[in-house]
PDB file of C-alpha atoms in Angstrom:
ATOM      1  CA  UNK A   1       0.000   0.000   0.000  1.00 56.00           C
ATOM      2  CA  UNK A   2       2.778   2.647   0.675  1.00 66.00           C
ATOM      3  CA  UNK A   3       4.487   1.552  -2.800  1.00 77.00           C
ATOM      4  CA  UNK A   4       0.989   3.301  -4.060  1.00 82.00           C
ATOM      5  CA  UNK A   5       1.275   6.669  -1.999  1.00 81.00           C
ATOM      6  CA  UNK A   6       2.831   9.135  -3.623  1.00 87.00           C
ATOM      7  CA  UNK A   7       3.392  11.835  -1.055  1.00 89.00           C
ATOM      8  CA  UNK A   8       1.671  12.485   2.584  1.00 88.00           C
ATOM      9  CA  UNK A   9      -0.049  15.258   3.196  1.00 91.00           C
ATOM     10  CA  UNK A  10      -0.604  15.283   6.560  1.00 91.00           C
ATOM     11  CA  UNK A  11       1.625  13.093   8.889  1.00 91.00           C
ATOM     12  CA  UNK A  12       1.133  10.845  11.868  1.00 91.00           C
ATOM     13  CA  UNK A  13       2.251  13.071  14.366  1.00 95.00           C
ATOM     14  CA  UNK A  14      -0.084  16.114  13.058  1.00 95.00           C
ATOM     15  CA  UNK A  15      -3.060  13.905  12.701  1.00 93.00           C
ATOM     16  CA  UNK A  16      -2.915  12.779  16.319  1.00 95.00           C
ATOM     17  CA  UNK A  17      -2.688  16.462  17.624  1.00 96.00           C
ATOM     18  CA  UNK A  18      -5.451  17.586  15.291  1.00 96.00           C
ATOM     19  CA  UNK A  19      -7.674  14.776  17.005  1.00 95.00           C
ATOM     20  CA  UNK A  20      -6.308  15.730  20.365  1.00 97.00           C
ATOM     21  CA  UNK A  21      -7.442  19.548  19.702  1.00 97.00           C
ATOM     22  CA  UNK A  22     -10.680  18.936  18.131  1.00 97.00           C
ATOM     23  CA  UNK A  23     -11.709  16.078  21.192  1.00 97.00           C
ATOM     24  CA  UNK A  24     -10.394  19.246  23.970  1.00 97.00           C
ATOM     25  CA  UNK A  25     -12.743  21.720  21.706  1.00 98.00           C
ATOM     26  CA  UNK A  26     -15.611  19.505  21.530  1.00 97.00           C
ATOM     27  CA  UNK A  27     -15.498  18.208  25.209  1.00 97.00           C
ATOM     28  CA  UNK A  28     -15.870  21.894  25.981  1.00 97.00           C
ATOM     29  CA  UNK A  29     -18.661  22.712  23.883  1.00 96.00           C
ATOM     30  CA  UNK A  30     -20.541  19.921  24.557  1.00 96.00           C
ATOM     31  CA  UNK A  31     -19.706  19.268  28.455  1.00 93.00           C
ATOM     32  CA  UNK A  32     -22.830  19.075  29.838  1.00 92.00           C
ATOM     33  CA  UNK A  33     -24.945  18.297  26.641  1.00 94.00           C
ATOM     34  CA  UNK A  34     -25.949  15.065  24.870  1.00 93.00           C
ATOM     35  CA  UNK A  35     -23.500  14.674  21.873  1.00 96.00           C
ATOM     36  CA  UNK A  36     -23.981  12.221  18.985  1.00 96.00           C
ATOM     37  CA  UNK A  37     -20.987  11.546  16.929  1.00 95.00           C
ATOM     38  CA  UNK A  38     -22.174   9.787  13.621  1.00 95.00           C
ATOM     39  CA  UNK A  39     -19.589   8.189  11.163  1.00 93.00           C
ATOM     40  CA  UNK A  40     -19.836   7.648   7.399  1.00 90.00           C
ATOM     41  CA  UNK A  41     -18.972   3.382   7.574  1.00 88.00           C
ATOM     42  CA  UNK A  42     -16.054   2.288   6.176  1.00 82.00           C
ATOM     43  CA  UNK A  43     -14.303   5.459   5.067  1.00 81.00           C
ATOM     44  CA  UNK A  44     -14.022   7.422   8.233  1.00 89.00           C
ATOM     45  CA  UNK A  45     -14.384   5.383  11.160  1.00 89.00           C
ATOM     46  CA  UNK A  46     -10.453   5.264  11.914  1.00 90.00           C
ATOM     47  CA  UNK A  47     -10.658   8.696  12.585  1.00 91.00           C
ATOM     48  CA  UNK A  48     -13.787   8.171  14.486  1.00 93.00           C
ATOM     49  CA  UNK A  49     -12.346   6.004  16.581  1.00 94.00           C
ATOM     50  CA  UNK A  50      -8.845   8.115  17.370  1.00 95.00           C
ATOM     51  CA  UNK A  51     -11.239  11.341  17.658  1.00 95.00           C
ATOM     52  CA  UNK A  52     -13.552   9.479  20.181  1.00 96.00           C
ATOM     53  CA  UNK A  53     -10.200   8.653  22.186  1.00 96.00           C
ATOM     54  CA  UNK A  54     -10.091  12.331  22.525  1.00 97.00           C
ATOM     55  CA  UNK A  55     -13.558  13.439  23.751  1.00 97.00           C
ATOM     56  CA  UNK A  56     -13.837  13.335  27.448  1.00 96.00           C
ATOM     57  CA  UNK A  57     -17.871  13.427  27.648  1.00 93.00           C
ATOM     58  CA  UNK A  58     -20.888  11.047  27.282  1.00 92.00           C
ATOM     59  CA  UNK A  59     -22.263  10.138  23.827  1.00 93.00           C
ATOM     60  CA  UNK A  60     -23.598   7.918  21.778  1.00 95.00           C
ATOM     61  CA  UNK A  61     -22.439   7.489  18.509  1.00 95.00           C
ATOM     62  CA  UNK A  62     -24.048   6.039  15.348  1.00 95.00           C
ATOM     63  CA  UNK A  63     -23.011   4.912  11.753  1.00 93.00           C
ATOM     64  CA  UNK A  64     -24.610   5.840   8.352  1.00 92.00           C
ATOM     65  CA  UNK A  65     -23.442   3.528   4.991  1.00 89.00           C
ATOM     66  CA  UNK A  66     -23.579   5.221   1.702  1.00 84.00           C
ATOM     67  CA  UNK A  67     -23.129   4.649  -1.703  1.00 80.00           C
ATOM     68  CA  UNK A  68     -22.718   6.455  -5.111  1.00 73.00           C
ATOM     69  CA  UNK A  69     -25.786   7.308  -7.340  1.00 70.00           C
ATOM     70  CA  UNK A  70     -26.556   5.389  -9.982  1.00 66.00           C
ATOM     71  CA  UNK A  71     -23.905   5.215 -13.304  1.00 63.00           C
ATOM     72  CA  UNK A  72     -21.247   7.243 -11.083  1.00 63.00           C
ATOM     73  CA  UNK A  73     -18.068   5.327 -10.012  1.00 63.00           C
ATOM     74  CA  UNK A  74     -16.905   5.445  -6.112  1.00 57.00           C
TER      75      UNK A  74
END
């Protein structure tokens, strides 16, 4: 799979902080509040998962599948 990569945009390292900063934000703004995280399956629940790590308050979370229209390729 890396043979197919051809550069990275974002690495490791910044990814992880970027989930640690948005879980900090959004345990603030929703302490006290019901939160529901909902993931599009398949394509982003990784991040789900390492973002949830981060958020330090109740909620639920949920999962959605989708799929391309008709005639369109994915």
């Amino acid at each position: 799979m890396e043979r197919d990569v051809k550069s990275i945009l974002i690495s490791e390292q910044e990814l992880k902080q970027i989930c640690k900063n948005l879980g900090e934000q959004i345990t603030r703004d929703y302490e006290g509040k019901k939160l529901l995280v909902v993931s599009v399956l398949k394509g982003a629940v990784v991040f789900m998962a390492d973002l949830l790590r981060e958020i330090k308050c109740d909620c639920i979370i949920d999962f959605i599948a989708v799929s391309s229209y008709s005639g369109t390729k994915t």
